[in-house]
XYZ file of C-alpha atoms in Angstrom:
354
model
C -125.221 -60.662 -151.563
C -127.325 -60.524 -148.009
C -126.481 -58.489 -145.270
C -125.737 -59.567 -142.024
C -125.682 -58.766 -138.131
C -124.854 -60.815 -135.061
C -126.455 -60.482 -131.992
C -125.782 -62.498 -128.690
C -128.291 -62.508 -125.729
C -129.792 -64.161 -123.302
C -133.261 -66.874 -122.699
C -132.754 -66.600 -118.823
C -136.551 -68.221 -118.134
C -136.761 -67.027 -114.359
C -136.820 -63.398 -115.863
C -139.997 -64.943 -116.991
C -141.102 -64.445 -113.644
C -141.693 -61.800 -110.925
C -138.561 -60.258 -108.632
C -139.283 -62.637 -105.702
C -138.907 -66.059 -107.704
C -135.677 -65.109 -109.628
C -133.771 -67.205 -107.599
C -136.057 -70.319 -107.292
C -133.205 -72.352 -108.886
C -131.039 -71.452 -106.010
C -133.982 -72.022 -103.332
C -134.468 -75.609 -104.682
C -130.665 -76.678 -104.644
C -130.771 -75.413 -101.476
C -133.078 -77.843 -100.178
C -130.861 -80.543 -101.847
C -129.800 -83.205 -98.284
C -126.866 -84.108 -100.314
C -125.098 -80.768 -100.360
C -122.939 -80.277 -97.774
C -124.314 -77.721 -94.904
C -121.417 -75.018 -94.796
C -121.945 -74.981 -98.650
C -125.172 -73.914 -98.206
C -124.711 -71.476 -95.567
C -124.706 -67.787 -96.662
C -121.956 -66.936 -94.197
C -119.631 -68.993 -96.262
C -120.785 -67.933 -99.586
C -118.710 -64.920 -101.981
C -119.424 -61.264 -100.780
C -121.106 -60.768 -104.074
C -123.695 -63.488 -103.285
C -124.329 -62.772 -99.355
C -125.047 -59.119 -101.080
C -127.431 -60.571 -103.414
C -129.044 -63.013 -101.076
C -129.018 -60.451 -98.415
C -132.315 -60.656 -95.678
C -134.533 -61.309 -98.415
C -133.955 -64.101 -100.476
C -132.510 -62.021 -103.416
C -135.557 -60.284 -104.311
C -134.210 -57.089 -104.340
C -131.497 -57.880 -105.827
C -133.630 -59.551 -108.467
C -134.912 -55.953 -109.562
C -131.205 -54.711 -109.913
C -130.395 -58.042 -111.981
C -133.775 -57.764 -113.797
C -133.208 -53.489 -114.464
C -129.956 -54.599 -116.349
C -130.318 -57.692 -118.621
C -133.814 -55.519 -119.980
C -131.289 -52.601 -120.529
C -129.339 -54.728 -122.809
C -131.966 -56.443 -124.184
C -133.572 -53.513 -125.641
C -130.259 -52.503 -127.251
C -130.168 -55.805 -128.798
C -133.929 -55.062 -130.001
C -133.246 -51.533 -130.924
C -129.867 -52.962 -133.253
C -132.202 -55.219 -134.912
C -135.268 -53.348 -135.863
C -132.289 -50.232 -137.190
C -130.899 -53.348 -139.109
C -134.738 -54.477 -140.419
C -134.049 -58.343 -140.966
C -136.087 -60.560 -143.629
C -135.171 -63.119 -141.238
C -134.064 -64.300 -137.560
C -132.123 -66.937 -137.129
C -131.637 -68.551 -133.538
C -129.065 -70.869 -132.669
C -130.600 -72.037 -129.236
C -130.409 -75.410 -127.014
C -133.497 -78.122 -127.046
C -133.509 -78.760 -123.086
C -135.691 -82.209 -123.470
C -138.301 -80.613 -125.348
C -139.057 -80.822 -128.913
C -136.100 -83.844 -128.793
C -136.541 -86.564 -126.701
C -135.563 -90.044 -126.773
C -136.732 -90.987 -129.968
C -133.859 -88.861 -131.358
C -131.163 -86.106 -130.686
C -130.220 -83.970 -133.412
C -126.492 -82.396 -133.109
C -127.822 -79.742 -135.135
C -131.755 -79.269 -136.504
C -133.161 -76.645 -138.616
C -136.434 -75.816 -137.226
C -137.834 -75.014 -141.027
C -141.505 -74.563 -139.728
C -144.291 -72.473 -140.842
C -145.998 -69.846 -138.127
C -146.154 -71.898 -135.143
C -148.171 -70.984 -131.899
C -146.520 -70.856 -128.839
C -147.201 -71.197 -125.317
C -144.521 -68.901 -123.277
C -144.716 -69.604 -120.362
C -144.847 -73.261 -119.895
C -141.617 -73.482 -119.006
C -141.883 -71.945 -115.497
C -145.646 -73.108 -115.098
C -144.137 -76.670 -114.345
C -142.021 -75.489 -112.068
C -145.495 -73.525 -110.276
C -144.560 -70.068 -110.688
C -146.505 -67.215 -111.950
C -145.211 -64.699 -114.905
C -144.150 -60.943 -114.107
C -146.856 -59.337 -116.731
C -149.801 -61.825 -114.336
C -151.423 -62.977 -117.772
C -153.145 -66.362 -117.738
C -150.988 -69.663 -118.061
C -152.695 -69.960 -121.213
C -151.543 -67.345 -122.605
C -149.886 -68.280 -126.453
C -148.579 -66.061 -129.056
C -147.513 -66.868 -132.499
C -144.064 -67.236 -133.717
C -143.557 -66.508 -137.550
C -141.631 -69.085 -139.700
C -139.578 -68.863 -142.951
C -139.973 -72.412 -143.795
C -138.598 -72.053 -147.627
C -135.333 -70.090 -146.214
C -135.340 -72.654 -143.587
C -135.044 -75.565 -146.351
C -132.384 -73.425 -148.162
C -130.103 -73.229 -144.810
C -130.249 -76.973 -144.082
C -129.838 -77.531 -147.740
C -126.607 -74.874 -148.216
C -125.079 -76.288 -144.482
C -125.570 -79.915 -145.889
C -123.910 -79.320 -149.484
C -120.841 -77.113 -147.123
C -120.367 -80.779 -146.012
C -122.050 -80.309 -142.130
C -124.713 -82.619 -141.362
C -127.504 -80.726 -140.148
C -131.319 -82.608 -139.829
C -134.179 -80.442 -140.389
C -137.721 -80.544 -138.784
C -141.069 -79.395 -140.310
C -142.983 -79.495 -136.942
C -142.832 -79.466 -133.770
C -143.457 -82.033 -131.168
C -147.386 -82.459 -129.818
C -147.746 -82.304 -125.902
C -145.210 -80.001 -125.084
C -143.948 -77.046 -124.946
C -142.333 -75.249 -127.155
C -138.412 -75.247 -126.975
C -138.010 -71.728 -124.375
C -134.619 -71.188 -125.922
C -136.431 -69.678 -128.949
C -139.974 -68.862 -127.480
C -137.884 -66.821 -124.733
C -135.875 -64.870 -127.405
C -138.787 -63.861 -129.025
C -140.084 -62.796 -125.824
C -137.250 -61.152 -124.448
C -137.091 -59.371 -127.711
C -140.170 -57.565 -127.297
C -140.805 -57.795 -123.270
C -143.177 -55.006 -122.887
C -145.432 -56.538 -125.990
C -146.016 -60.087 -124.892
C -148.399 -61.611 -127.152
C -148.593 -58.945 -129.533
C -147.505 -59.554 -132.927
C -142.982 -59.827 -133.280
C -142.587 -58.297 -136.676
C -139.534 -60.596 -137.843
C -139.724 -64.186 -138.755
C -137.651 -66.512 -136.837
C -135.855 -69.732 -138.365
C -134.937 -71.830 -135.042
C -131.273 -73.993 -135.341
C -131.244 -76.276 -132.619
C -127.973 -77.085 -131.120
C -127.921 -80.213 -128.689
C -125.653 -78.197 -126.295
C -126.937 -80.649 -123.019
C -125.281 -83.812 -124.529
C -123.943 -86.380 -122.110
C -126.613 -84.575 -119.510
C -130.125 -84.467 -122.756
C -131.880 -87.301 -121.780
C -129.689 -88.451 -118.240
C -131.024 -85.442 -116.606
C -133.925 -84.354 -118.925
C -131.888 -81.085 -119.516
C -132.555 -80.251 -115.812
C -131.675 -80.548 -112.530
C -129.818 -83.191 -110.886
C -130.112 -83.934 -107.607
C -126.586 -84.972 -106.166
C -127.478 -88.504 -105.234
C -128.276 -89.778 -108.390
C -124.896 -87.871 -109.503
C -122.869 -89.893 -106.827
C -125.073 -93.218 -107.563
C -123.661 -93.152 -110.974
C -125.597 -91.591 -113.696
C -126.191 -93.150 -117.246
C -124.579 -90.896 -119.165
C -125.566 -90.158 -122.905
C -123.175 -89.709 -125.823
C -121.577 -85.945 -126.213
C -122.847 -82.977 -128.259
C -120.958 -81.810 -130.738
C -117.677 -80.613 -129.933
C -117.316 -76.603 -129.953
C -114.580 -76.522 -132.799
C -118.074 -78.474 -134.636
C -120.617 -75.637 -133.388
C -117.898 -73.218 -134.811
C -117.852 -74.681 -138.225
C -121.410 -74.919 -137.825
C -121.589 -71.460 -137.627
C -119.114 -70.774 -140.630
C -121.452 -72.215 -142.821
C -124.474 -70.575 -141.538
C -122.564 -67.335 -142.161
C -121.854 -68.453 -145.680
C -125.315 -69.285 -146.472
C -126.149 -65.829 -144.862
C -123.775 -63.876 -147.223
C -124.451 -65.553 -150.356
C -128.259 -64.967 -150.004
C -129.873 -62.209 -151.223
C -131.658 -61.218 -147.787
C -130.886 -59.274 -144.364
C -130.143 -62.026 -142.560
C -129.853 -61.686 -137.927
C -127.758 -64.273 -136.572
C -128.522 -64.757 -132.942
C -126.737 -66.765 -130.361
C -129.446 -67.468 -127.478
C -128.090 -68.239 -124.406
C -126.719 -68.323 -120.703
C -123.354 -68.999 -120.277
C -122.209 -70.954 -117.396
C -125.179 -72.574 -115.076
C -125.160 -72.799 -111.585
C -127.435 -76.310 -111.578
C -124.726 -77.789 -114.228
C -121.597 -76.770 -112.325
C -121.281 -79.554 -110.228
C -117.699 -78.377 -108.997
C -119.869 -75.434 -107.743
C -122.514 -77.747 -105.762
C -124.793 -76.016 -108.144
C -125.018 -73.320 -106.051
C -122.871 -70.871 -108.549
C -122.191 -70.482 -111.870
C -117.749 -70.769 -112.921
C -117.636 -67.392 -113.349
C -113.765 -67.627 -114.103
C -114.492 -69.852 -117.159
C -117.199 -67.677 -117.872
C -114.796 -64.555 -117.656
C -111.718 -66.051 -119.205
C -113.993 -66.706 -122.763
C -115.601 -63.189 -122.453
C -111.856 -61.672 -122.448
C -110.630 -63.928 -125.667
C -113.723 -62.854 -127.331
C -113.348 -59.155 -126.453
C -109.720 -59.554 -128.003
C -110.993 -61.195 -130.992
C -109.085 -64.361 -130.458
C -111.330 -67.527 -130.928
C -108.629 -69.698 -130.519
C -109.864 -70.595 -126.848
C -113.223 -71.221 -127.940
C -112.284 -73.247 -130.636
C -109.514 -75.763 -128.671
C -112.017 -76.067 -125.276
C -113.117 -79.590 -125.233
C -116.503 -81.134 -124.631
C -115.503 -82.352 -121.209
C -114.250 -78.732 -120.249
C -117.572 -77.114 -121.378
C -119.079 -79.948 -119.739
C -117.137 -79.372 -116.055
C -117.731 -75.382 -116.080
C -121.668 -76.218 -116.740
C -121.237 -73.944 -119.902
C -123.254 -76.302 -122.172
C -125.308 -73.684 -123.394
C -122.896 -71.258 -124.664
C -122.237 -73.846 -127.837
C -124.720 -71.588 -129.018
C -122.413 -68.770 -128.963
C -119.390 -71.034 -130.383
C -122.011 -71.056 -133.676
C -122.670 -67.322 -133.735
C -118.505 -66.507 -133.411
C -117.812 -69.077 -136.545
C -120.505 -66.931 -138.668
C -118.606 -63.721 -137.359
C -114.991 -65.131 -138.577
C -116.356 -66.100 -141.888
C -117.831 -63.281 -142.352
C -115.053 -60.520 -141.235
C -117.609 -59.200 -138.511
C -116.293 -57.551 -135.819
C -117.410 -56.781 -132.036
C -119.233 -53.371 -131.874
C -120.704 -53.762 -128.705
C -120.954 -56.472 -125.770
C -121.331 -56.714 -121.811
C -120.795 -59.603 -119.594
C -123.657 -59.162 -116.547
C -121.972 -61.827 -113.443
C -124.157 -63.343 -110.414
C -123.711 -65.679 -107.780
C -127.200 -66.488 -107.195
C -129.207 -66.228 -110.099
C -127.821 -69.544 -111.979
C -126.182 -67.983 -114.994
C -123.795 -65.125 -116.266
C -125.329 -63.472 -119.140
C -124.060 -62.182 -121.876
C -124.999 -59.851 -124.861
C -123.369 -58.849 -127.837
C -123.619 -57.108 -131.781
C -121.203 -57.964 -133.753
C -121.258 -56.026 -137.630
């Protein structure tokens, strides 16, 4: 039988980037005409985020926020190298990347062989420069495990979840960040240099209704009030969590030290319209965090689609994955924080779970 750890973290790409464009997501929406003005003014905001605004734009606040995610990100490095895996796997979101409109998976298997990467592509089209000030161009290469890759989408199928499977990824553009970031955020003070575990991606279409009506971005809020052409829903989190059961099976009946990683955010400011995308729903946020802490998934489980949707929390379906693997496994939480801002787009959260 394998062995097998959970880990939960975060793909945050403006940590990508240097203290002073952290909160570019928040300087764009600001510039949004169709945001009401006292929304947008500072004097009206939380005390949290006039703090974190402050005189400067959040940028020093950007080094406190930066100082702490890193802190728990090299826990979450340091569990997994004392754990030595024979394999990674990452459930993580495809934001209009390697899925476009030609298809969208629920669920893929990323069963690919070592596959270069370009890290920082996601923030070079949005013109900002990366906090280590290596060239654009920079790539690195991401190691595959494309026979244990065909064995998970084979073992998920056969459980009776339908899963697709991919062999490569899409030409002309970038590689999905939701995995290339993990990898980097895994090993941030060796960017480029060779990651020692190989990674089997499981793409989770966590944007849904939003993949292909907002290219997994940014909306402004006219085309929201014009009426947007929605696209069908993402699978439901009670799916993500059976999802996840399976995965854990798979795990446990090979005969390999298997990570299971939940890569993610959870709520985002630019999906919470309620929030005028200024904020992340921090209560949601907190009110999940709390259930998990106590063990009970029954909250994650019952949310709906549209609730997940509302709160802007698309991206913590990842997460719904990673807590089915932990119930069908008998894993329990050994160690997890919940890191809150109001101008920085997302909450983040980390976890091991053993």
């Amino acid at each position: 039988m394998g062995d097998v750890i959970g880990l939960g973290m975060t793909h945050y790409p403006l940590l990508l980037g240097p203290d002073e464009t952290m909160a570019a997501l928040l300087h764009s929406t600001l510039k949004d005409p169709d945001i009401p003005e006292a929304e947008k003014d500072p004097a009206n905001w939380s005390a949290m985020a006039r703090e974190e605004w402050s005189d400067d734009g959040g940028t020093a606040a950007a080094a406190k926020h930066r100082a702490e995610l890193l802190a728990h990100l090299r826990r979450v490095r340091a569990e997994l190298d004392a754990f030595e895996p024979d394999v990674v796997v990452v459930w993580g979101d495809d934001q209009y990347e390697n899925f476009r409109e030609e298809v969208i998976p629920s669920f893929c298997v990323l069963a690919y062989e070592d596959t270069e990467v370009d890290p920082f592509g996601v923030i070079t089209k949005l013109g900002l420069p990366n906090a280590w000030g290596l060239p654009n161009s920079q790539s690195f290469t991401m190691r595959g495990a494309p026979d244990f890759g065909k064995q998970l989408a084979t073992s998920v199928l056969d459980s009776g979840v339908d899963i697709a499977y991919s062999y490569m990824p899409r030409p002309g553009t970038n590689f999905p960040h939701a995995f290339a970031n993990t990898q980097i955020f895994l090993d941030y003070e060796n960017v480029g240099k060779e990651f020692p575990y190989p990674i089997v991606p499981i793409a989770v279409n966590c944007y849904g209704e939003h993949v292909i009506a907002r290219r997994g971005g940014i909306a402004r809020f006219a085309e929201i009030q014009a009426g947007e052409d929605l696209d069908p829903p993402g699978p439901t989190p009670a799916r993500c969590y059976e999802l996840g059961r399976a995965v854990g099976r798979m795990a446990r009946d090979s005969d390999l030290r298997v990570a299971l990683v939940a890569s993610s955010s959870w709520s985002h400011a630019f999906l919470y319209d309620e929030g005028w995308h200024l904020r992340p729903d921090t209560a949601a946020d907190r009110a999940l965090y709390e259930a998990m802490l106590a063990g009970d998934h029954e909250p994650w489980v019952q949310r709906t689609s549209q609730e997940v949707v509302h709160s802007g929390q698309h991206e913590i379906l990842n997460w719904h994955c990673l807590l089915g693997a932990t119930t069908e496994l008998g894993m329990e939480l050994e160690w997890s924080e919940l890191v809150e801002t109001e101008i920085f787009n997302s909450n983040k959260a980390f976890a091991v779970f053993r």
